[in-house]
PDB file of C-alpha atoms in Angstrom:
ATOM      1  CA  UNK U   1      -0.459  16.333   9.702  1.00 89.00           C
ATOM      2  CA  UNK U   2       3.610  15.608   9.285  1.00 93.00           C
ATOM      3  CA  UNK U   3       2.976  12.767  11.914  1.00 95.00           C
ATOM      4  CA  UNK U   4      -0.042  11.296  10.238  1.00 94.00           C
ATOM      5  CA  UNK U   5       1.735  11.450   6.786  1.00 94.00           C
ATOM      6  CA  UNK U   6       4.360   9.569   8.080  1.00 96.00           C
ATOM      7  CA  UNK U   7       2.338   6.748   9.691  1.00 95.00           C
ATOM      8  CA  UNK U   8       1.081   6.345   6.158  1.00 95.00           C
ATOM      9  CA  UNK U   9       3.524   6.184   4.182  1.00 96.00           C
ATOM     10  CA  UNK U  10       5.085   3.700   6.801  1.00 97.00           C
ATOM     11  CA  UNK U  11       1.904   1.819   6.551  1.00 97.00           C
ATOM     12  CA  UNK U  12       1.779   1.643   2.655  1.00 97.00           C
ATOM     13  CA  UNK U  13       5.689   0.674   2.510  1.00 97.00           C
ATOM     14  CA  UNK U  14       4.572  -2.645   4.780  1.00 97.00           C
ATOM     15  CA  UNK U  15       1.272  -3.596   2.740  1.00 97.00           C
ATOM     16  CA  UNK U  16       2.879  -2.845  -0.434  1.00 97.00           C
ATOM     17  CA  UNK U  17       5.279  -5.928   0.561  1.00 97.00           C
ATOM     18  CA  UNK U  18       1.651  -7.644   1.978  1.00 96.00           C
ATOM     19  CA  UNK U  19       0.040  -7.506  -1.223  1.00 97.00           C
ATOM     20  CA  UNK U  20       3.244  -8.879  -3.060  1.00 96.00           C
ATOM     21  CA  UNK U  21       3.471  -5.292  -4.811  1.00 96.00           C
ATOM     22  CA  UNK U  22      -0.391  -4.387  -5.593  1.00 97.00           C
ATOM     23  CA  UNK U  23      -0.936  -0.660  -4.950  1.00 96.00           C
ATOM     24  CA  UNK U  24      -4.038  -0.959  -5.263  1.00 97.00           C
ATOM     25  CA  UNK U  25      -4.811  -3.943  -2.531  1.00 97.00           C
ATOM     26  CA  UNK U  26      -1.605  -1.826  -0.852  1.00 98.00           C
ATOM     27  CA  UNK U  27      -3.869   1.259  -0.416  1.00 97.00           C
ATOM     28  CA  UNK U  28      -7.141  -0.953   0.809  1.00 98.00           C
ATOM     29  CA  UNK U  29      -5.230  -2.708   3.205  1.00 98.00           C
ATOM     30  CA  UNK U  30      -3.942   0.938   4.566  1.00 98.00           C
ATOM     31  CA  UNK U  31      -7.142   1.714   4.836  1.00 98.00           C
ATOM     32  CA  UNK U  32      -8.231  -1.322   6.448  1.00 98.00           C
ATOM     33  CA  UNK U  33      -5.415  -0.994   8.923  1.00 97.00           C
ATOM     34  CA  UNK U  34      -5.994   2.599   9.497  1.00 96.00           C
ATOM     35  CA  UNK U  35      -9.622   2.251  10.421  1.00 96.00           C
ATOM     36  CA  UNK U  36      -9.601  -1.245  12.480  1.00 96.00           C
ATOM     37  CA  UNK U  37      -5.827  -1.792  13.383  1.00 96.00           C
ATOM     38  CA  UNK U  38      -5.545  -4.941  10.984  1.00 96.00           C
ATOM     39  CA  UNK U  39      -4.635  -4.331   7.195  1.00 97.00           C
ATOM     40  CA  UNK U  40      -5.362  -7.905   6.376  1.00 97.00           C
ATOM     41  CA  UNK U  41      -8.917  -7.783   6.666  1.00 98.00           C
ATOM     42  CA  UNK U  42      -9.069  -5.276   3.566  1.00 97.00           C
ATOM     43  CA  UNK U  43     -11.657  -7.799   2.148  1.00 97.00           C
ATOM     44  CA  UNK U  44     -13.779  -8.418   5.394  1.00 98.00           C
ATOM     45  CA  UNK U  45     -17.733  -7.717   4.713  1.00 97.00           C
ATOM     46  CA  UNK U  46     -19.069  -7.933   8.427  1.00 96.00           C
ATOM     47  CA  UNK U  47     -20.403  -4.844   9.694  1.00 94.00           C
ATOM     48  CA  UNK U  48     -18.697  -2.997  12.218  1.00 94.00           C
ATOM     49  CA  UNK U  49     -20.101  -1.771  15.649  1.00 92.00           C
ATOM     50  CA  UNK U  50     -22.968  -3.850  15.628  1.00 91.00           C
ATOM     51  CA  UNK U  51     -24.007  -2.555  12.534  1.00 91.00           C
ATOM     52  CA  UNK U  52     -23.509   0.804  13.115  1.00 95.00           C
ATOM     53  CA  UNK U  53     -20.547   1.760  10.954  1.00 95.00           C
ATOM     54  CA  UNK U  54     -19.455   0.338   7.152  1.00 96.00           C
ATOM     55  CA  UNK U  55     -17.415  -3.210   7.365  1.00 98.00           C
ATOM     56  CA  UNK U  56     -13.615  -2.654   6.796  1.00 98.00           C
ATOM     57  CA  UNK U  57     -14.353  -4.011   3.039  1.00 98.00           C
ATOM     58  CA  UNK U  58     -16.729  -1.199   2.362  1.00 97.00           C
ATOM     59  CA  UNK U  59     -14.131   1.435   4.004  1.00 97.00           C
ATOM     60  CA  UNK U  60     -11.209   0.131   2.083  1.00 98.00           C
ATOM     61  CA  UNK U  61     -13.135   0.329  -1.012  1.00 97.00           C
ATOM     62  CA  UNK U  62     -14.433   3.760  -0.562  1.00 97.00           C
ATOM     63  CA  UNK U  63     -10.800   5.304   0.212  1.00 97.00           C
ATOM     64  CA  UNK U  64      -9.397   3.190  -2.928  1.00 97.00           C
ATOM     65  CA  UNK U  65     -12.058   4.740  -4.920  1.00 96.00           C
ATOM     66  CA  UNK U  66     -11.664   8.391  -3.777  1.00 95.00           C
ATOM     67  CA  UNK U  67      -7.641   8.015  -4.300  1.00 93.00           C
ATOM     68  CA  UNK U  68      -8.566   6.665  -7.752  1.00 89.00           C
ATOM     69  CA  UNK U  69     -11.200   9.677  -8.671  1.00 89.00           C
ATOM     70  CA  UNK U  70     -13.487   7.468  -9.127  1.00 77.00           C
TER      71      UNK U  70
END
C-alpha cells in the first residue's frame, strides 16, 4: 500500500505540471496513466481490449467522479 501511495502521489506531482495545474484533468490523467501506462490519453474514447474493457476516457472519468463523491 506505502509503495502504491507513493507511485501516486509521484504520478499526480507530474500531471499536475501536464495539465498546467488542473487537479481535476491532474487526477484523470493519473488514472489514465495508471490503467494504460500513458496519462495523456485521459480523453481517449476507443475501447480497450477489443472491446472488452471501458476506454481510458471512461476509466479516468469514473475515478474523477468517485474522488469527487459524485
Amino acid at each position: 500500500e506505502t509503495i502504491i501511495r507513493g507511485k501516486l502521489e509521484q504520478f499526480y506531482t507530474e500531471e499536475l505540471q501536464n495539465a498546467n495545474g488542473d487537479p481535476a484533468e491532474a487526477l484523470k490523467r493519473v488514472a489514465a496513466r495508471w490503467y494504460s501506462g500513458r496519462g495523456h490519453l485521459f480523453n481517449d474514447t476507443r475501447p480497450q481490449g477489443d472491446g472488452r474493457y471501458p476506454s481510458i476516457a471512461d476509466y479516468s472519468n469514473s475515478i474523477l467522479d468517485s474522488v469527487m463523491g459524485r
